[in-house]
PDB file of C-alpha atoms and ligand atoms in Angstrom:
ATOM      1  CA  MET T   1       7.020 -55.419  31.167  1.00 49.00           C
ATOM      2  CA  HIS T   2       8.243 -55.996  27.770  1.00 50.00           C
ATOM      3  CA  LYS T   3       9.598 -59.684  28.719  1.00 50.00           C
ATOM      4  CA  SER T   4       7.573 -61.809  25.559  1.00 67.00           C
ATOM      5  CA  PHE T   5       8.977 -59.775  22.876  1.00 78.00           C
ATOM      6  CA  ASP T   6      11.888 -60.055  21.267  1.00 91.00           C
ATOM      7  CA  LEU T   7      11.941 -56.472  19.045  1.00 97.00           C
ATOM      8  CA  PHE T   8      10.520 -53.968  19.710  1.00 98.00           C
ATOM      9  CA  PHE T   9       9.321 -51.012  17.496  1.00 98.00           C
ATOM     10  CA  VAL T  10      10.390 -47.117  19.265  1.00 98.00           C
ATOM     11  CA  SER T  11       7.974 -44.672  18.315  1.00 98.00           C
ATOM     12  CA  SER T  12       4.852 -41.756  18.628  1.00 97.00           C
ATOM     13  CA  ASN T  13       3.271 -43.126  16.117  1.00 97.00           C
ATOM     14  CA  ASN T  14       0.459 -45.625  16.968  1.00 98.00           C
ATOM     15  CA  HIS T  15      -0.355 -45.739  12.699  1.00 98.00           C
ATOM     16  CA  LYS T  16       2.898 -46.663  11.892  1.00 98.00           C
ATOM     17  CA  TYR T  17       3.617 -49.264  15.029  1.00 98.00           C
ATOM     18  CA  HIS T  18       0.442 -51.287  13.821  1.00 98.00           C
ATOM     19  CA  GLU T  19       1.283 -50.258   9.867  1.00 98.00           C
ATOM     20  CA  ALA T  20       4.719 -52.328  11.168  1.00 98.00           C
ATOM     21  CA  LYS T  21       3.267 -55.522  12.755  1.00 98.00           C
ATOM     22  CA  ASN T  22       1.199 -56.078  10.590  1.00 98.00           C
ATOM     23  CA  ILE T  23       3.854 -56.887   8.173  1.00 98.00           C
ATOM     24  CA  LEU T  24       6.552 -58.384  10.252  1.00 98.00           C
ATOM     25  CA  ASP T  25       3.658 -60.567  11.202  1.00 96.00           C
ATOM     26  CA  SER T  26       3.664 -61.806   7.764  1.00 96.00           C
ATOM     27  CA  PHE T  27       7.337 -62.261   7.819  1.00 96.00           C
ATOM     28  CA  GLY T  28       6.433 -64.334  11.305  1.00 95.00           C
ATOM     29  CA  ILE T  29       8.770 -61.421  13.225  1.00 96.00           C
ATOM     30  CA  ARG T  30       6.883 -60.582  15.948  1.00 96.00           C
ATOM     31  CA  LEU T  31       6.938 -56.771  17.085  1.00 97.00           C
ATOM     32  CA  GLY T  32       6.329 -55.091  20.312  1.00 97.00           C
ATOM     33  CA  PHE T  33       5.817 -51.536  20.637  1.00 98.00           C
ATOM     34  CA  ILE T  34       7.824 -48.660  23.128  1.00 98.00           C
ATOM     35  CA  LYS T  35       5.449 -45.819  23.014  1.00 98.00           C
ATOM     36  CA  SER T  36       7.811 -43.032  23.249  1.00 97.00           C
ATOM     37  CA  ARG T  37       9.147 -39.507  21.394  1.00 95.00           C
ATOM     38  CA  LEU T  38      12.079 -39.568  20.113  1.00 93.00           C
ATOM     39  CA  GLU T  39      14.402 -36.339  19.927  1.00 87.00           C
ATOM     40  CA  GLU T  40      15.382 -35.854  16.306  1.00 88.00           C
ATOM     41  CA  ILE T  41      18.534 -34.361  15.406  1.00 92.00           C
ATOM     42  CA  GLN T  42      19.023 -31.748  12.208  1.00 91.00           C
ATOM     43  CA  SER T  43      19.791 -33.390   9.214  1.00 93.00           C
ATOM     44  CA  ASN T  44      19.100 -33.460   5.538  1.00 94.00           C
ATOM     45  CA  SER T  45      19.582 -37.329   5.829  1.00 96.00           C
ATOM     46  CA  LEU T  46      17.178 -39.602   6.721  1.00 97.00           C
ATOM     47  CA  CYS T  47      19.486 -42.047   7.558  1.00 97.00           C
ATOM     48  CA  ASP T  48      21.187 -39.865   9.473  1.00 97.00           C
ATOM     49  CA  ILE T  49      18.966 -38.553  12.015  1.00 97.00           C
ATOM     50  CA  ALA T  50      17.112 -42.555  11.849  1.00 97.00           C
ATOM     51  CA  MET T  51      20.362 -44.089  13.206  1.00 98.00           C
ATOM     52  CA  ALA T  52      21.096 -41.018  16.110  1.00 97.00           C
ATOM     53  CA  LYS T  53      17.356 -41.954  17.248  1.00 97.00           C
ATOM     54  CA  ALA T  54      18.404 -45.595  16.712  1.00 98.00           C
ATOM     55  CA  SER T  55      20.920 -45.154  19.100  1.00 98.00           C
ATOM     56  CA  TYR T  56      19.214 -43.057  21.514  1.00 97.00           C
ATOM     57  CA  ALA T  57      16.415 -45.416  21.849  1.00 98.00           C
ATOM     58  CA  PHE T  58      18.762 -48.404  22.669  1.00 98.00           C
ATOM     59  CA  SER T  59      20.715 -46.125  25.239  1.00 97.00           C
ATOM     60  CA  GLN T  60      16.595 -45.690  26.500  1.00 97.00           C
ATOM     61  CA  PHE T  61      15.418 -48.855  26.688  1.00 97.00           C
ATOM     62  CA  LYS T  62      18.355 -51.131  26.590  1.00 97.00           C
ATOM     63  CA  LYS T  63      16.896 -53.627  24.172  1.00 96.00           C
ATOM     64  CA  PRO T  64      16.588 -54.576  20.633  1.00 97.00           C
ATOM     65  CA  LEU T  65      14.749 -51.936  18.540  1.00 98.00           C
ATOM     66  CA  ILE T  66      13.768 -50.431  15.754  1.00 98.00           C
ATOM     67  CA  ILE T  67      13.243 -47.213  14.703  1.00 98.00           C
ATOM     68  CA  GLU T  68      11.410 -45.676  11.571  1.00 98.00           C
ATOM     69  CA  ASP T  69      12.115 -42.241   9.725  1.00 97.00           C
ATOM     70  CA  ASP T  70      10.221 -41.146   6.754  1.00 98.00           C
ATOM     71  CA  GLY T  71      10.013 -38.423   4.049  1.00 98.00           C
ATOM     72  CA  LEU T  72       7.728 -37.347   1.247  1.00 98.00           C
ATOM     73  CA  PHE T  73      10.402 -35.924  -0.943  1.00 98.00           C
ATOM     74  CA  ILE T  74       8.011 -33.481  -3.912  1.00 98.00           C
ATOM     75  CA  ASP T  75      10.264 -33.228  -7.541  1.00 98.00           C
ATOM     76  CA  SER T  76       8.586 -29.860  -8.173  1.00 97.00           C
ATOM     77  CA  ILE T  77       9.818 -27.875  -5.482  1.00 97.00           C
ATOM     78  CA  GLY T  78      13.732 -29.401  -5.442  1.00 97.00           C
ATOM     79  CA  GLY T  79      12.546 -33.009  -2.696  1.00 98.00           C
ATOM     80  CA  PHE T  80      10.992 -30.686  -0.329  1.00 97.00           C
ATOM     81  CA  PRO T  81       9.433 -31.580   2.748  1.00 98.00           C
ATOM     82  CA  GLY T  82      12.109 -34.470   3.077  1.00 97.00           C
ATOM     83  CA  PRO T  83      13.609 -34.672   6.172  1.00 96.00           C
ATOM     84  CA  TYR T  84      11.171 -31.925   7.528  1.00 96.00           C
ATOM     85  CA  SER T  85       8.421 -33.664   6.400  1.00 97.00           C
ATOM     86  CA  SER T  86       7.080 -34.071  10.094  1.00 95.00           C
ATOM     87  CA  TYR T  87       6.777 -30.381  10.726  1.00 95.00           C
ATOM     88  CA  VAL T  88       5.717 -29.394   7.386  1.00 97.00           C
ATOM     89  CA  PHE T  89       2.824 -32.051   7.832  1.00 98.00           C
ATOM     90  CA  LYS T  90       2.130 -30.090  11.729  1.00 97.00           C
ATOM     91  CA  THR T  91       2.265 -25.850   9.803  1.00 98.00           C
ATOM     92  CA  ILE T  92       0.877 -26.208   6.834  1.00 98.00           C
ATOM     93  CA  GLY T  93      -1.117 -30.115   5.840  1.00 98.00           C
ATOM     94  CA  ASN T  94      -1.526 -31.752   2.768  1.00 98.00           C
ATOM     95  CA  ARG T  95      -3.721 -28.425   1.963  1.00 98.00           C
ATOM     96  CA  GLY T  96      -0.992 -26.447   2.291  1.00 98.00           C
ATOM     97  CA  ILE T  97       1.252 -29.033   0.528  1.00 98.00           C
ATOM     98  CA  LEU T  98      -1.545 -28.937  -2.626  1.00 98.00           C
ATOM     99  CA  SER T  99      -1.565 -25.363  -2.847  1.00 98.00           C
ATOM    100  CA  LEU T 100       1.846 -25.181  -3.737  1.00 97.00           C
ATOM    101  CA  LEU T 101       2.350 -27.793  -6.731  1.00 97.00           C
ATOM    102  CA  LYS T 102       0.958 -27.221 -10.232  1.00 94.00           C
ATOM    103  CA  ASN T 103       1.269 -29.831 -12.804  1.00 95.00           C
ATOM    104  CA  ASN T 104       4.584 -31.453 -11.811  1.00 97.00           C
ATOM    105  CA  ARG T 105       3.028 -34.071  -9.007  1.00 98.00           C
ATOM    106  CA  LYS T 106       6.100 -36.704  -8.512  1.00 98.00           C
ATOM    107  CA  ALA T 107       6.958 -37.676  -5.417  1.00 98.00           C
ATOM    108  CA  LYS T 108       8.112 -40.830  -3.291  1.00 98.00           C
ATOM    109  CA  PHE T 109       7.969 -42.013   0.285  1.00 98.00           C
ATOM    110  CA  VAL T 110      10.793 -42.884   1.909  1.00 98.00           C
ATOM    111  CA  SER T 111      11.418 -44.838   4.714  1.00 98.00           C
ATOM    112  CA  ILE T 112      14.850 -46.259   6.660  1.00 98.00           C
ATOM    113  CA  ILE T 113      14.610 -48.552   9.632  1.00 98.00           C
ATOM    114  CA  THR T 114      16.702 -48.905  11.491  1.00 98.00           C
ATOM    115  CA  TYR T 115      18.144 -52.462  13.547  1.00 98.00           C
ATOM    116  CA  CYS T 116      19.910 -51.218  17.475  1.00 98.00           C
ATOM    117  CA  ASP T 117      20.600 -53.880  19.607  1.00 98.00           C
ATOM    118  CA  LYS T 118      24.504 -53.963  22.186  1.00 97.00           C
ATOM    119  CA  THR T 119      26.703 -54.138  19.165  1.00 97.00           C
ATOM    120  CA  THR T 120      24.609 -53.760  15.804  1.00 98.00           C
ATOM    121  CA  LEU T 121      23.252 -50.442  13.745  1.00 98.00           C
ATOM    122  CA  GLN T 122      21.645 -51.834  11.027  1.00 98.00           C
ATOM    123  CA  SER T 123      19.516 -49.337   8.326  1.00 98.00           C
ATOM    124  CA  PHE T 124      17.453 -50.066   5.729  1.00 98.00           C
ATOM    125  CA  GLU T 125      15.763 -47.810   3.518  1.00 98.00           C
ATOM    126  CA  GLY T 126      12.802 -48.735   1.132  1.00 98.00           C
ATOM    127  CA  ASN T 127      11.753 -46.168  -1.503  1.00 98.00           C
ATOM    128  CA  LEU T 128       8.283 -46.033  -3.279  1.00 98.00           C
ATOM    129  CA  ASN T 129       7.458 -43.715  -6.386  1.00 98.00           C
ATOM    130  CA  GLY T 130       3.981 -41.655  -6.759  1.00 98.00           C
ATOM    131  CA  LYS T 131       2.350 -38.077  -7.200  1.00 98.00           C
ATOM    132  CA  ILE T 132       1.025 -36.031  -5.568  1.00 98.00           C
ATOM    133  CA  SER T 133      -3.271 -35.931  -5.877  1.00 98.00           C
ATOM    134  CA  LYS T 134      -5.492 -32.616  -7.014  1.00 98.00           C
ATOM    135  CA  SER T 135      -7.354 -32.902  -3.730  1.00 98.00           C
ATOM    136  CA  GLN T 136      -7.693 -34.492  -0.631  1.00 98.00           C
ATOM    137  CA  LYS T 137      -8.902 -38.421  -0.945  1.00 98.00           C
ATOM    138  CA  GLY T 138     -10.092 -40.732   1.599  1.00 98.00           C
ATOM    139  CA  LYS T 139      -9.347 -41.386   5.510  1.00 95.00           C
ATOM    140  CA  GLY T 140      -5.584 -41.721   6.489  1.00 96.00           C
ATOM    141  CA  TRP T 141      -3.369 -40.031   8.693  1.00 98.00           C
ATOM    142  CA  GLY T 142      -0.566 -38.230   7.369  1.00 98.00           C
ATOM    143  CA  TYR T 143       0.296 -38.257   3.686  1.00 98.00           C
ATOM    144  CA  ASP T 144      -1.900 -40.896   2.683  1.00 98.00           C
ATOM    145  CA  PRO T 145      -5.214 -38.405   1.101  1.00 98.00           C
ATOM    146  CA  ILE T 146      -2.464 -36.997  -1.266  1.00 98.00           C
ATOM    147  CA  PHE T 147      -0.026 -39.559  -1.773  1.00 98.00           C
ATOM    148  CA  VAL T 148      -1.128 -41.757  -5.130  1.00 98.00           C
ATOM    149  CA  PRO T 149       1.603 -44.551  -5.924  1.00 98.00           C
ATOM    150  CA  ASN T 150       2.845 -45.319  -9.291  1.00 97.00           C
ATOM    151  CA  ASN T 151       0.386 -47.554 -11.224  1.00 94.00           C
ATOM    152  CA  SER T 152      -2.431 -46.499  -8.945  1.00 97.00           C
ATOM    153  CA  VAL T 153      -4.766 -44.071  -9.666  1.00 97.00           C
ATOM    154  CA  LYS T 154      -6.140 -44.565  -5.331  1.00 98.00           C
ATOM    155  CA  THR T 155      -4.300 -42.264  -2.720  1.00 98.00           C
ATOM    156  CA  PHE T 156      -2.693 -44.595   0.251  1.00 98.00           C
ATOM    157  CA  ALA T 157      -5.677 -43.152   2.244  1.00 98.00           C
ATOM    158  CA  GLU T 158      -8.735 -45.459  -0.505  1.00 98.00           C
ATOM    159  CA  ILE T 159      -6.656 -48.341  -0.838  1.00 98.00           C
ATOM    160  CA  ASN T 160      -6.829 -51.522   1.017  1.00 96.00           C
ATOM    161  CA  ASN T 161      -3.217 -53.716   0.715  1.00 97.00           C
ATOM    162  CA  LYS T 162      -1.123 -50.312   1.964  1.00 98.00           C
ATOM    163  CA  ASN T 163       1.060 -52.800   3.790  1.00 98.00           C
ATOM    164  CA  GLU T 164       1.763 -54.590   0.548  1.00 97.00           C
ATOM    165  CA  LEU T 165       3.208 -52.018  -1.187  1.00 98.00           C
ATOM    166  CA  SER T 166       4.457 -49.434   0.703  1.00 98.00           C
ATOM    167  CA  HIS T 167       7.748 -47.824   1.556  1.00 98.00           C
ATOM    168  CA  ARG T 168       7.172 -49.093   5.047  1.00 98.00           C
ATOM    169  CA  TYR T 169       6.601 -52.673   3.482  1.00 98.00           C
ATOM    170  CA  LYS T 170       9.733 -52.351   0.815  1.00 98.00           C
ATOM    171  CA  ALA T 171      11.996 -51.225   4.116  1.00 98.00           C
ATOM    172  CA  LEU T 172      11.093 -53.981   6.209  1.00 98.00           C
ATOM    173  CA  LYS T 173      10.979 -56.388   3.911  1.00 98.00           C
ATOM    174  CA  LYS T 174      14.871 -55.548   3.373  1.00 98.00           C
ATOM    175  CA  PHE T 175      14.853 -55.095   7.486  1.00 98.00           C
ATOM    176  CA  SER T 176      13.847 -59.115   8.148  1.00 98.00           C
ATOM    177  CA  LYS T 177      15.442 -60.853   5.502  1.00 97.00           C
ATOM    178  CA  TRP T 178      18.605 -59.506   6.924  1.00 98.00           C
ATOM    179  CA  TYR T 179      17.000 -60.178  10.714  1.00 97.00           C
ATOM    180  CA  LEU T 180      16.037 -63.364   9.967  1.00 96.00           C
ATOM    181  CA  HIS T 181      19.496 -64.543   9.325  1.00 91.00           C
ATOM    182  CA  LYS T 182      21.824 -62.664  11.537  1.00 86.00           C
TER     183      LYS T 182
HETATM  184  P1  IMP X 201       8.695 -38.901  10.834  1.00 92.62           P
HETATM  185  O1  IMP X 201       9.571 -40.371  10.837  1.00 92.62           O
HETATM  186  O2  IMP X 201       7.526 -39.392  11.682  1.00 92.62           O
HETATM  187  O3  IMP X 201       9.200 -37.849  11.197  1.00 92.62           O
HETATM  188  O4  IMP X 201       7.377 -39.031   9.287  1.00 92.62           O
HETATM  189  C1  IMP X 201       7.444 -38.090   8.859  1.00 92.62           C
HETATM  190  C2  IMP X 201       6.500 -37.528   8.261  1.00 92.62           C
HETATM  191  O5  IMP X 201       5.514 -37.943   7.160  1.00 92.62           O
HETATM  192  C3  IMP X 201       5.192 -37.308   9.469  1.00 92.62           C
HETATM  193  O6  IMP X 201       4.324 -36.416   9.106  1.00 92.62           O
HETATM  194  C4  IMP X 201       4.318 -38.363   9.094  1.00 92.62           C
HETATM  195  O7  IMP X 201       2.686 -38.401   9.903  1.00 92.62           O
HETATM  196  C5  IMP X 201       4.479 -38.924   7.004  1.00 92.62           C
HETATM  197  N1  IMP X 201       4.287 -40.277   7.154  1.00 92.62           N
HETATM  198  C6  IMP X 201       5.187 -41.271   7.488  1.00 92.62           C
HETATM  199  N2  IMP X 201       5.212 -42.589   7.164  1.00 92.62           N
HETATM  200  C7  IMP X 201       3.691 -41.576   5.964  1.00 92.62           C
HETATM  201  C8  IMP X 201       2.996 -42.640   5.501  1.00 92.62           C
HETATM  202  O8  IMP X 201       2.914 -44.353   5.669  1.00 92.62           O
HETATM  203  N3  IMP X 201       1.696 -42.455   4.719  1.00 92.62           N
HETATM  204  C9  IMP X 201       1.394 -41.268   5.524  1.00 92.62           C
HETATM  205  N4  IMP X 201       2.174 -40.142   6.280  1.00 92.62           N
HETATM  206  C10 IMP X 201       2.847 -40.815   6.794  1.00 92.62           C
END
């Protein structure tokens, strides 16, 4: 099992894996999938959460791997939900977020990709500025129907080139440069 890949993505989220696979394919890196829900430490730092998650995943699976931790940071509510994005999505969801916002709708998506193997633990960050739409638009996962990237009038759920500009793309592009030369 898991033999033909050099690098694995450990996550419980199929959407994240499919996007990461598509992006890394374009950089010539083949990505396997270990579907697993990893325990998360509580912290205000996405990077600390990602590093802890990656070390834990490596201790479990003992294969070179990457994990991802994301946050949606909304300006007018002090960067909330940030590191609590997953919990907030499960509890109040997109409707709840929309009900909290007025005129200032600026937001950013942050992705931390952390690589771990026997000797190395290294993180890569990708940020994408944008805003929160006034209503949900398009069919997409997570916050896709309410996040409008800068220079677009459409939400992530409505565009067809998300994987060429997303926070995930930016973090994985940095990772790929490093990984292919390490
Ligand atoms: P986590 O990294 O799984 O904790 O993700 C934080 C939250 O952000 C989860 O609710 C995800 O569904 C959501 N999320 C992360 N990346 C994306 C994305 O690209 N589109 C939409 N929602 C996302």
